[in-house]
PDB file of C-alpha atoms and ligand atoms in Angstrom:
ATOM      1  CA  UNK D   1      98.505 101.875 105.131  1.00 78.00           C
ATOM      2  CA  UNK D   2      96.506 104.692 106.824  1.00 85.00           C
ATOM      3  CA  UNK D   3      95.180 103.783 110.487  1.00 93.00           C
ATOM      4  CA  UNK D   4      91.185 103.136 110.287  1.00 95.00           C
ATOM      5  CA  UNK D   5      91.081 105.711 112.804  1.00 96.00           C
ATOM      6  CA  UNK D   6      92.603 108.345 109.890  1.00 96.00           C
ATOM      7  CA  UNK D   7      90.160 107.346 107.134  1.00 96.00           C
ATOM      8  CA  UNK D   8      87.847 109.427 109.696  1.00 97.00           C
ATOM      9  CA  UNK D   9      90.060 112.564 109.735  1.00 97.00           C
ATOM     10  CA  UNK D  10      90.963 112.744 106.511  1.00 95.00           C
ATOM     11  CA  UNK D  11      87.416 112.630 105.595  1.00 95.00           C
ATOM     12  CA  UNK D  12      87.234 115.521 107.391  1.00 95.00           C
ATOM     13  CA  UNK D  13      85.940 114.585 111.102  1.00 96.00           C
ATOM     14  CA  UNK D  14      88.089 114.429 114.417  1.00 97.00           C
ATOM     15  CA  UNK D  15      87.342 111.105 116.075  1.00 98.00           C
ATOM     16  CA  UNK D  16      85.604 110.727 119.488  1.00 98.00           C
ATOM     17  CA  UNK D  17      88.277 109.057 121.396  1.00 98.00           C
ATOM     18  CA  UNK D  18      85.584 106.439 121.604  1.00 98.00           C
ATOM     19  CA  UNK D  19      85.555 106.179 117.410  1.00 98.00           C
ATOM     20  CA  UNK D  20      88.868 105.990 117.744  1.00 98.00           C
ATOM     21  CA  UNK D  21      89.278 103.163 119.974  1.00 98.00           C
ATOM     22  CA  UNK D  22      86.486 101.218 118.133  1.00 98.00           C
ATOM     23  CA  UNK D  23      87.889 102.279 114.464  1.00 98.00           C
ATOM     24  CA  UNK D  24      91.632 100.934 115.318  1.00 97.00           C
ATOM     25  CA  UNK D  25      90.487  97.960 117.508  1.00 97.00           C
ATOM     26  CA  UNK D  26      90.956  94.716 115.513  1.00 94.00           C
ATOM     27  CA  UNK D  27      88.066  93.254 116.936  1.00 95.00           C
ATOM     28  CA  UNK D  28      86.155  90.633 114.641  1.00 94.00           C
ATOM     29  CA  UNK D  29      83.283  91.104 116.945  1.00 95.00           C
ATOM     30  CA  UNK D  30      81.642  94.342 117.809  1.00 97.00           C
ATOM     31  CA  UNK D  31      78.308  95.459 119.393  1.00 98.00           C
ATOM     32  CA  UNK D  32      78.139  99.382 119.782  1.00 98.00           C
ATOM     33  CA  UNK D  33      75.355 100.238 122.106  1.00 98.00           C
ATOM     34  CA  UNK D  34      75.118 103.987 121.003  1.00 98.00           C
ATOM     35  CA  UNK D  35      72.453 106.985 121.709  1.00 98.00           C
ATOM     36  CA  UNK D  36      70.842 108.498 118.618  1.00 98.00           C
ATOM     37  CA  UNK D  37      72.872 110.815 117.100  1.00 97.00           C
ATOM     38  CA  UNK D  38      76.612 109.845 118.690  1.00 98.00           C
ATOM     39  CA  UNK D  39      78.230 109.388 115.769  1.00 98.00           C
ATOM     40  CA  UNK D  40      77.356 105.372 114.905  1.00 98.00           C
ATOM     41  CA  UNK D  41      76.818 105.502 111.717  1.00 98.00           C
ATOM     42  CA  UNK D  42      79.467 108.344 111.285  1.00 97.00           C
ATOM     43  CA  UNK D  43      81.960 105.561 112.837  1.00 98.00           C
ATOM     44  CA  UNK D  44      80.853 102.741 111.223  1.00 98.00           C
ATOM     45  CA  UNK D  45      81.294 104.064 107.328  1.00 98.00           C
ATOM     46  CA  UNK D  46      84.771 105.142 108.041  1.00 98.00           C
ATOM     47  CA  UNK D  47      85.103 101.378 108.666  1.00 98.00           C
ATOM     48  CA  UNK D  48      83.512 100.252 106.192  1.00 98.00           C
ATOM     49  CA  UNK D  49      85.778 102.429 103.714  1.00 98.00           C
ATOM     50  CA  UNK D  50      88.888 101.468 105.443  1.00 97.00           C
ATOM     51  CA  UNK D  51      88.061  97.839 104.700  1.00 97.00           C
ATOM     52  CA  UNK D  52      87.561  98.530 101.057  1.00 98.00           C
ATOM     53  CA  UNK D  53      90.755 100.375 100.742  1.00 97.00           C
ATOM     54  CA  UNK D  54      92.855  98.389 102.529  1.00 96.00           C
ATOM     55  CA  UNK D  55      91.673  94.545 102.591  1.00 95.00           C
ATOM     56  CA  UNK D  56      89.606  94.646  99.229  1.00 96.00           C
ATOM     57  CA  UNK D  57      86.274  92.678  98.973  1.00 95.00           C
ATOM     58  CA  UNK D  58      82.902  92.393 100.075  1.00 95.00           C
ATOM     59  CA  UNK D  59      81.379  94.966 102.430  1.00 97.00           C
ATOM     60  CA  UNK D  60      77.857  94.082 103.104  1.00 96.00           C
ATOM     61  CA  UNK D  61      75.503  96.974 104.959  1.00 97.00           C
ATOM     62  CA  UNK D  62      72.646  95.932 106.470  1.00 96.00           C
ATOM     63  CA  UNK D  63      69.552  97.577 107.943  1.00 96.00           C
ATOM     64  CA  UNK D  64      65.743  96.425 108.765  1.00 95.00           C
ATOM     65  CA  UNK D  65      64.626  98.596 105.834  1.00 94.00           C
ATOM     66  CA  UNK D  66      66.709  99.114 102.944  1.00 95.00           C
ATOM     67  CA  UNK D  67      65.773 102.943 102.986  1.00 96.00           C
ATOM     68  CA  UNK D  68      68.153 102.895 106.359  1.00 96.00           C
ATOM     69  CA  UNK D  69      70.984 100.496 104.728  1.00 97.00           C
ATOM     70  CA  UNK D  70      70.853 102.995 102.058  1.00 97.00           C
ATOM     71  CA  UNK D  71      71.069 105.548 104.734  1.00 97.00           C
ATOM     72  CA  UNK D  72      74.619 104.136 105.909  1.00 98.00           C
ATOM     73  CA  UNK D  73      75.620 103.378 102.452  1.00 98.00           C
ATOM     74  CA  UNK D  74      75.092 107.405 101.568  1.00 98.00           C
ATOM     75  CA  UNK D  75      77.882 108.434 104.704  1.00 98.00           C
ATOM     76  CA  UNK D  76      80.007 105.688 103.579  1.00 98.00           C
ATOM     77  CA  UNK D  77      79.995 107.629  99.913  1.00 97.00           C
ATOM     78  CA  UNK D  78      80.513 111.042 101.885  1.00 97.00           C
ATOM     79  CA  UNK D  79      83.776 109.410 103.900  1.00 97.00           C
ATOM     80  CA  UNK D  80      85.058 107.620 100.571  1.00 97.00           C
ATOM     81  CA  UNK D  81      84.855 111.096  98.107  1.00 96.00           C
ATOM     82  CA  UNK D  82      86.442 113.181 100.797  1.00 96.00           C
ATOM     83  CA  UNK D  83      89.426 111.175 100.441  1.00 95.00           C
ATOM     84  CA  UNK D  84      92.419 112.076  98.327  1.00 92.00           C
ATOM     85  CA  UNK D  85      94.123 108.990  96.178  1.00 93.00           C
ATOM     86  CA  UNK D  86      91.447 106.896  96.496  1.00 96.00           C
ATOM     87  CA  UNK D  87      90.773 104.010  93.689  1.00 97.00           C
ATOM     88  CA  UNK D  88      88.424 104.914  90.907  1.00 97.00           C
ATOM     89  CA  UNK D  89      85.044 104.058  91.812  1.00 97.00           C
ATOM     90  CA  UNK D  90      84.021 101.681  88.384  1.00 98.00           C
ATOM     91  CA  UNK D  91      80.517 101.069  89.171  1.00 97.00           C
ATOM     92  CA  UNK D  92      77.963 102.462  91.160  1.00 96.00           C
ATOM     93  CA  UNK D  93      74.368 103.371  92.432  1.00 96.00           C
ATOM     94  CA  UNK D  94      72.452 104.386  95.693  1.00 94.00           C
ATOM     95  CA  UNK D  95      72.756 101.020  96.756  1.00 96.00           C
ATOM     96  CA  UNK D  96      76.161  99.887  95.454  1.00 97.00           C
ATOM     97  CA  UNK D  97      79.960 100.477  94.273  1.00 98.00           C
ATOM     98  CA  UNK D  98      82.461  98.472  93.157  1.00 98.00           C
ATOM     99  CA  UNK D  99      86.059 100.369  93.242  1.00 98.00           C
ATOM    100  CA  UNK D 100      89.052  99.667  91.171  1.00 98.00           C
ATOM    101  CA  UNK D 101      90.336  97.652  93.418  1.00 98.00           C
ATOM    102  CA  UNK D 102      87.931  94.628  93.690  1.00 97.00           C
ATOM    103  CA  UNK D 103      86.108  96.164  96.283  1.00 98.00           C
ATOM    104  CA  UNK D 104      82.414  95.979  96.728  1.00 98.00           C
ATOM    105  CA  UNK D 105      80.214  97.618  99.082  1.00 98.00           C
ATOM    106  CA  UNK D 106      76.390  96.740  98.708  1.00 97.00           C
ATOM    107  CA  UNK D 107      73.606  98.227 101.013  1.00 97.00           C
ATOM    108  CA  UNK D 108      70.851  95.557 101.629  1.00 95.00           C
ATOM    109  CA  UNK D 109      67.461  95.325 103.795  1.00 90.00           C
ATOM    110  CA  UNK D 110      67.560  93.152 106.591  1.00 86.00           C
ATOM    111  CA  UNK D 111      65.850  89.843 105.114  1.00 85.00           C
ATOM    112  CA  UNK D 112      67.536  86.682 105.297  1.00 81.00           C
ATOM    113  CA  UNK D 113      66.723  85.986 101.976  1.00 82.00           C
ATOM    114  CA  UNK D 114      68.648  89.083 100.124  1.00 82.00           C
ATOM    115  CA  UNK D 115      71.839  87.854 102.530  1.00 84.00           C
ATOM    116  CA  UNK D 116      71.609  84.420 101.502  1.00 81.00           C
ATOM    117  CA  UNK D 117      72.714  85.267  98.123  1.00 81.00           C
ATOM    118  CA  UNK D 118      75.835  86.798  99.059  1.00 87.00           C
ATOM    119  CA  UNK D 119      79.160  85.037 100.625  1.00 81.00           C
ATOM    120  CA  UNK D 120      82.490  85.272 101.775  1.00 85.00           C
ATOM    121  CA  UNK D 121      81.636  89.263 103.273  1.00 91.00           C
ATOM    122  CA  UNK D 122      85.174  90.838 104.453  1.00 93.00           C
ATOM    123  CA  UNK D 123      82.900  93.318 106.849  1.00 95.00           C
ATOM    124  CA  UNK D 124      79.270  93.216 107.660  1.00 95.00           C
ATOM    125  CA  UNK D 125      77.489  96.270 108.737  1.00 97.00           C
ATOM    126  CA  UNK D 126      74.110  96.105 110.779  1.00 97.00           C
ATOM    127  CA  UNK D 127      72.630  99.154 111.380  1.00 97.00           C
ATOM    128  CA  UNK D 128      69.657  99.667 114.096  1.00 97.00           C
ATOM    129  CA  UNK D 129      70.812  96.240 114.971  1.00 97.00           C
ATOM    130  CA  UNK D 130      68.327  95.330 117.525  1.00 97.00           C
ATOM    131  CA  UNK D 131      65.636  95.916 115.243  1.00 95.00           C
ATOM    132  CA  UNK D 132      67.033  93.074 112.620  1.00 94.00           C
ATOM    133  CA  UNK D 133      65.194  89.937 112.958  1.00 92.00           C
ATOM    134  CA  UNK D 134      66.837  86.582 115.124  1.00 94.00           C
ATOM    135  CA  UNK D 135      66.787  84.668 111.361  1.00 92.00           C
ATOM    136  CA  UNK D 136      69.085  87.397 109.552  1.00 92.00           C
ATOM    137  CA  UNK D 137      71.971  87.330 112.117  1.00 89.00           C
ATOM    138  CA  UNK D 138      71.603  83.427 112.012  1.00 90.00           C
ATOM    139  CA  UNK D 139      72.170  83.821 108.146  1.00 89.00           C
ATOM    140  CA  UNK D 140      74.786  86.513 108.574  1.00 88.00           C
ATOM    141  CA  UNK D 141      77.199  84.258 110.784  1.00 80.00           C
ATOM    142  CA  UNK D 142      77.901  81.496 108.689  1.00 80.00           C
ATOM    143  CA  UNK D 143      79.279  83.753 105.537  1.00 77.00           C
ATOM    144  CA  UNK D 144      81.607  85.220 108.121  1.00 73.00           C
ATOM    145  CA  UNK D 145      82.897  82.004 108.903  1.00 71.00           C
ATOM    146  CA  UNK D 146      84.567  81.245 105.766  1.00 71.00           C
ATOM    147  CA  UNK D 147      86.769  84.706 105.239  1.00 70.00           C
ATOM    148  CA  UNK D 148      87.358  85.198 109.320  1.00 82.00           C
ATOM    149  CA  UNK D 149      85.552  88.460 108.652  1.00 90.00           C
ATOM    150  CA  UNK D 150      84.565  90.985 110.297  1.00 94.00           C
ATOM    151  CA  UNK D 151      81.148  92.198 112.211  1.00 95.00           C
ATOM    152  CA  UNK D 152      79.690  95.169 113.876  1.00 97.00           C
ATOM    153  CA  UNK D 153      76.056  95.771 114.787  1.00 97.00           C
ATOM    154  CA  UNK D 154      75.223  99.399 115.595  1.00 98.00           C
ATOM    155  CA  UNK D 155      72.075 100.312 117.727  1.00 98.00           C
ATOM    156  CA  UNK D 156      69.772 101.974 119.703  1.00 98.00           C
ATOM    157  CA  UNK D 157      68.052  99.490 122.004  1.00 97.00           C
ATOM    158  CA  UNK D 158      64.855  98.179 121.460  1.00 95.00           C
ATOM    159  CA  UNK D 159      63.689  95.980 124.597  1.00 94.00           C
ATOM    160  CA  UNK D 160      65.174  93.176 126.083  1.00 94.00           C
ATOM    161  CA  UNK D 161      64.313  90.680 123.108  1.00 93.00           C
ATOM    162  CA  UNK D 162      66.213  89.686 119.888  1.00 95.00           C
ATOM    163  CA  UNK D 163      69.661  88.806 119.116  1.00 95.00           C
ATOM    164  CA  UNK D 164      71.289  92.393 119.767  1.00 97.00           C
ATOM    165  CA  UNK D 165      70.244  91.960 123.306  1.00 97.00           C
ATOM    166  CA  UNK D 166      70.566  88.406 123.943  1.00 96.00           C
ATOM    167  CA  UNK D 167      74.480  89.058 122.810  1.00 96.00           C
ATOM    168  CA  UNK D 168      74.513  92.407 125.083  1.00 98.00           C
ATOM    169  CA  UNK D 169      73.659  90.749 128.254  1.00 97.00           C
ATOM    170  CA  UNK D 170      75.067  87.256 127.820  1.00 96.00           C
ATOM    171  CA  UNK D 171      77.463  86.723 124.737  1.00 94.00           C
ATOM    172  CA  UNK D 172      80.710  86.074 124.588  1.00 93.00           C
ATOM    173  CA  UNK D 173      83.453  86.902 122.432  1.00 92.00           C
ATOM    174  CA  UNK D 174      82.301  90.455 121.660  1.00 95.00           C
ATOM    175  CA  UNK D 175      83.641  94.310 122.397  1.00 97.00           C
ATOM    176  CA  UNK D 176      81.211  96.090 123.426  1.00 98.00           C
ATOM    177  CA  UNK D 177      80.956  99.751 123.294  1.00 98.00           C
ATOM    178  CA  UNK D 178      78.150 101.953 124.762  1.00 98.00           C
ATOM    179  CA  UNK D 179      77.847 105.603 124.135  1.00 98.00           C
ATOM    180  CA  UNK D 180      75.222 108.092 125.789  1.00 98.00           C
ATOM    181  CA  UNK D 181      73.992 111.193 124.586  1.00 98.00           C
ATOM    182  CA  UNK D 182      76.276 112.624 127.649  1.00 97.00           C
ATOM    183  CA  UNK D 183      79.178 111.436 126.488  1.00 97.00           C
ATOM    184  CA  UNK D 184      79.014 112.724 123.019  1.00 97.00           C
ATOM    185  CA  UNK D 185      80.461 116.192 123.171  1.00 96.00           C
ATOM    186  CA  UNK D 186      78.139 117.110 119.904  1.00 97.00           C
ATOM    187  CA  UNK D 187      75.352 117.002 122.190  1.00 97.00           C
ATOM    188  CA  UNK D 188      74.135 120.002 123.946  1.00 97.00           C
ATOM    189  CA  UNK D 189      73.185 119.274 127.223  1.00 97.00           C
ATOM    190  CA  UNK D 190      70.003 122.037 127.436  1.00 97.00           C
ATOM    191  CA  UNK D 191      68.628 120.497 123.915  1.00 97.00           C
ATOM    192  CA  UNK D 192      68.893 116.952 125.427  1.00 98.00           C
ATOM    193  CA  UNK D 193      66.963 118.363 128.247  1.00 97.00           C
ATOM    194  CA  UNK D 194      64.678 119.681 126.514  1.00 98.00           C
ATOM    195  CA  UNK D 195      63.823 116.631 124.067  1.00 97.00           C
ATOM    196  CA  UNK D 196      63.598 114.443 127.331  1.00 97.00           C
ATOM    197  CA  UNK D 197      60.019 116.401 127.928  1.00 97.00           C
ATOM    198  CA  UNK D 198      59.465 116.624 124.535  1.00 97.00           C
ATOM    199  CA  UNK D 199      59.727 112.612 123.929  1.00 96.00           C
ATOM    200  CA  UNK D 200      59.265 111.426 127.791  1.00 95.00           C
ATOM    201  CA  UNK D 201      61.233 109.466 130.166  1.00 94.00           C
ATOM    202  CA  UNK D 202      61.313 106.000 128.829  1.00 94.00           C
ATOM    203  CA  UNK D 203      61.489 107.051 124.842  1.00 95.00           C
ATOM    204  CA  UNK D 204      64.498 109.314 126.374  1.00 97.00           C
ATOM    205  CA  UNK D 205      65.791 106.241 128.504  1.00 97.00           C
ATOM    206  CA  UNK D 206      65.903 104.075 125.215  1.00 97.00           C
ATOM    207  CA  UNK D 207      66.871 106.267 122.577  1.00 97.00           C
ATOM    208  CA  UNK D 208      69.700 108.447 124.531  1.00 98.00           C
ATOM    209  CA  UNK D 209      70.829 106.514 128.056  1.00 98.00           C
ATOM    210  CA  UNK D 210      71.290 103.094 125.782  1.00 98.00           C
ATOM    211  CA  UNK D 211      68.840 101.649 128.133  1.00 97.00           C
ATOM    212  CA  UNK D 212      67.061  98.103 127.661  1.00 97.00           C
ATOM    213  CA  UNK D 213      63.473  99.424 128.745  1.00 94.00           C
ATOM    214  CA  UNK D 214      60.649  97.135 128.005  1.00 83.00           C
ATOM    215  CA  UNK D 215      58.645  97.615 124.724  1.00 68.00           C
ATOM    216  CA  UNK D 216      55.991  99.679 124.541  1.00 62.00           C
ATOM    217  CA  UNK D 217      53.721  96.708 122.480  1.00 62.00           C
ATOM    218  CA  UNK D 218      54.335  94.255 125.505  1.00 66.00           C
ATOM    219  CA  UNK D 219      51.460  94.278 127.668  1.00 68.00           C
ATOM    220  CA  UNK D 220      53.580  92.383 130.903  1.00 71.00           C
ATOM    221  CA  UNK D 221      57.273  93.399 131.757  1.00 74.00           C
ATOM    222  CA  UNK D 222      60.004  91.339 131.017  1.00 74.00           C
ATOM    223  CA  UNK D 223      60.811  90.993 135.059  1.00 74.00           C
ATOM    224  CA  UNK D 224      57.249  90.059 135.558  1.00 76.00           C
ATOM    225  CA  UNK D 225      57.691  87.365 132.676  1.00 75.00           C
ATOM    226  CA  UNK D 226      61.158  86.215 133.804  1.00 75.00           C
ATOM    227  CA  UNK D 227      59.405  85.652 137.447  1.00 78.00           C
ATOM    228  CA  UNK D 228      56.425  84.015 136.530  1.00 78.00           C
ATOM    229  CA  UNK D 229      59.128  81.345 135.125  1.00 78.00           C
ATOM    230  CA  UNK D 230      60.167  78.262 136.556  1.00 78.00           C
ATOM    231  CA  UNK D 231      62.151  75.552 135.597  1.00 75.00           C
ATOM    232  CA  UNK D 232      60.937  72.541 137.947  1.00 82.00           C
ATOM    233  CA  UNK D 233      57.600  71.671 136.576  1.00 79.00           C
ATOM    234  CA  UNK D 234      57.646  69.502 133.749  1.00 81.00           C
ATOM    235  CA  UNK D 235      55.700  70.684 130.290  1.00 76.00           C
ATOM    236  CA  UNK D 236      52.527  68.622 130.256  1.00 78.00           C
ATOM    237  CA  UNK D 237      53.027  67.919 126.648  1.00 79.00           C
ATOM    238  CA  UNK D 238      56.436  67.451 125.522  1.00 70.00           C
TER     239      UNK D 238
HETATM  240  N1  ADP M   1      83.659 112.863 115.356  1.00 58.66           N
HETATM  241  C1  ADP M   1      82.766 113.645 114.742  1.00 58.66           C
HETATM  242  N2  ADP M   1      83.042 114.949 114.498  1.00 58.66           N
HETATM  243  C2  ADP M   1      82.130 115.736 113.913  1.00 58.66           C
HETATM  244  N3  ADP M   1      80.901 115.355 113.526  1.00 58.66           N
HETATM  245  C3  ADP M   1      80.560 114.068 113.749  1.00 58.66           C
HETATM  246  C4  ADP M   1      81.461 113.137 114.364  1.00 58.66           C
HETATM  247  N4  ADP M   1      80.842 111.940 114.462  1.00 58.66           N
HETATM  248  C5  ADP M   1      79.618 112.103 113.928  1.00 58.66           C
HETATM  249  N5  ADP M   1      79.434 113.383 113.501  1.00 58.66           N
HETATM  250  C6  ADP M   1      78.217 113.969 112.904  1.00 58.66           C
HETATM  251  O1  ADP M   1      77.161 113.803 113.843  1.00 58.66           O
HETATM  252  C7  ADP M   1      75.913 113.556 113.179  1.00 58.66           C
HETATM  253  C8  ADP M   1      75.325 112.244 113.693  1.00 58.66           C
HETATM  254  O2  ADP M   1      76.172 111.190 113.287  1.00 58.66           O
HETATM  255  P1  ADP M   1      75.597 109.766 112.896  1.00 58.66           P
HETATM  256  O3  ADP M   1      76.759 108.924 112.586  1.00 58.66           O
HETATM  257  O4  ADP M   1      74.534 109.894 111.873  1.00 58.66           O
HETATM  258  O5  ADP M   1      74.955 109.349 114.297  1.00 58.66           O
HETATM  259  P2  ADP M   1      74.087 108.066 114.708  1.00 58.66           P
HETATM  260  O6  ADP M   1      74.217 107.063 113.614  1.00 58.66           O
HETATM  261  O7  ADP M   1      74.702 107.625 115.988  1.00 58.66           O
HETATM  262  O8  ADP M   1      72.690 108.575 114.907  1.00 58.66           O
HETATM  263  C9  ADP M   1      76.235 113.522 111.697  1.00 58.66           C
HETATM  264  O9  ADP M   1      75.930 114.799 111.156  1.00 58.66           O
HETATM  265  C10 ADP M   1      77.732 113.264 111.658  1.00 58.66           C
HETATM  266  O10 ADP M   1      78.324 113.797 110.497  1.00 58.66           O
HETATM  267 MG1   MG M   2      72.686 106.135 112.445  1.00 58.66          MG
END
């Protein structure tokens, strides 16, 4: 059996030692807080292939809109045909294949009702994680439950809301990985520099430093919020 981390390589890449560590960990749980273009995605689909190959079943990718799912399931097609002695792919479409071996991997959008119709996932996929809605996660957990399978959510931040953050900050039971646009070696320093002025300081803090900045909808901060808060006075109507 070829190492996850090989599936990458002999699709052509060289890992980040980063992808590396996240490709061979056997983690059931991952979050990857990564900057845009770090090589996410990239990571993830060389997973997503190894699972298919090597523990054959259900591979579910998942995105807020299924033209990003898609997205994913396109570099997971890239990885897979680059590979030599691979099983015959029987069925297939932009959204799907099924390989000789059993294996299916199916690119959905990120509503709880599509998920709902599919169990017993080996591997599910959530791309631009922290933009999927609290309800899908809440419908993705209990199909994992059954098969022990695996999860990884892959992201950008978004603000400190949702379920991508809430597990960031406080859950337990999950590797975590965060990537910056500095440590990716495939980004040039004087281009990153350059799209900071372009796109501003907090778009830049969000999308390429991994940080949690506050949304620009919200019309309070979240530290304003958070200290307006108390917990001794009763709610007047319960
Ligand atoms: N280890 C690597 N070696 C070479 N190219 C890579 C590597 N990892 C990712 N890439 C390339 O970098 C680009 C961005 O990768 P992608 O996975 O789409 O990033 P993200 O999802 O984080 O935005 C893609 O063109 C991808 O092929
Ligand atoms: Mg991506």
């Amino acid at each position: 059996m070829l190492e996850p981390a090989s599936v990458m390589r002999d699709a052509g890449m060289q890992p980040d030692a980063w992808q590396e560590a996240v490709l061979n960990s056997d983690s059931r749980r991952m979050l990857l807080l990564c900057s845009r273009q770090s090589g996410k995605s990239t990571t993830c689909a060389s997973l997503a292939v190894h699972q298919a190959l090597y523990d054959p079943g259900l591979v579910l990718l998942i995105a807020p809109a299924q033209r990003q799912s898609s997205e994913l399931f396109r570099k997971v097609r890239e990885v897979y045909t680059a590979l030599p002695d691979v099983p015959r792919i029987v069925q297939e479409s932009a959204l799907r294949m099924e390989l000789a071996n059993g294996s299916r991997i199916i690119a959905l959008p990120g509503t709880e009702g599509t998920i709902r119709g599919y169990s017993g996932a080996r591997t599910v996929i959530i791309d631009e994680a922290s933009r999927v809605d609290d309800a899908l996660f809440a419908a993705v957990r209990p199909m994992l439950a059954t098969t022990q399978g695996r999860f990884v959510a892959l992201t950008t931040p978004y603000g400190k809301r949702g379920w991508f953050y809430e597990s960031w900050e406080h859950g337990e039971g999950w590797r975590r990985t965060k990537i910056t646009a500095h440590d990716c070696p495939r980004i040039d320093p004087e281009w990153l520099a350059e799209e900071r002025r372009l796109i501003g300081d907090w778009q830049y803090r969000q999308e390429y430093m991994c940080e949690f900045v506050d949304t620009d909808e919200q019309f309070f901060a979240s530290d304003l919020i958070e200290a307006a808060l108390c917990h001794e006075v009763a709610p007047l109507w319960s």
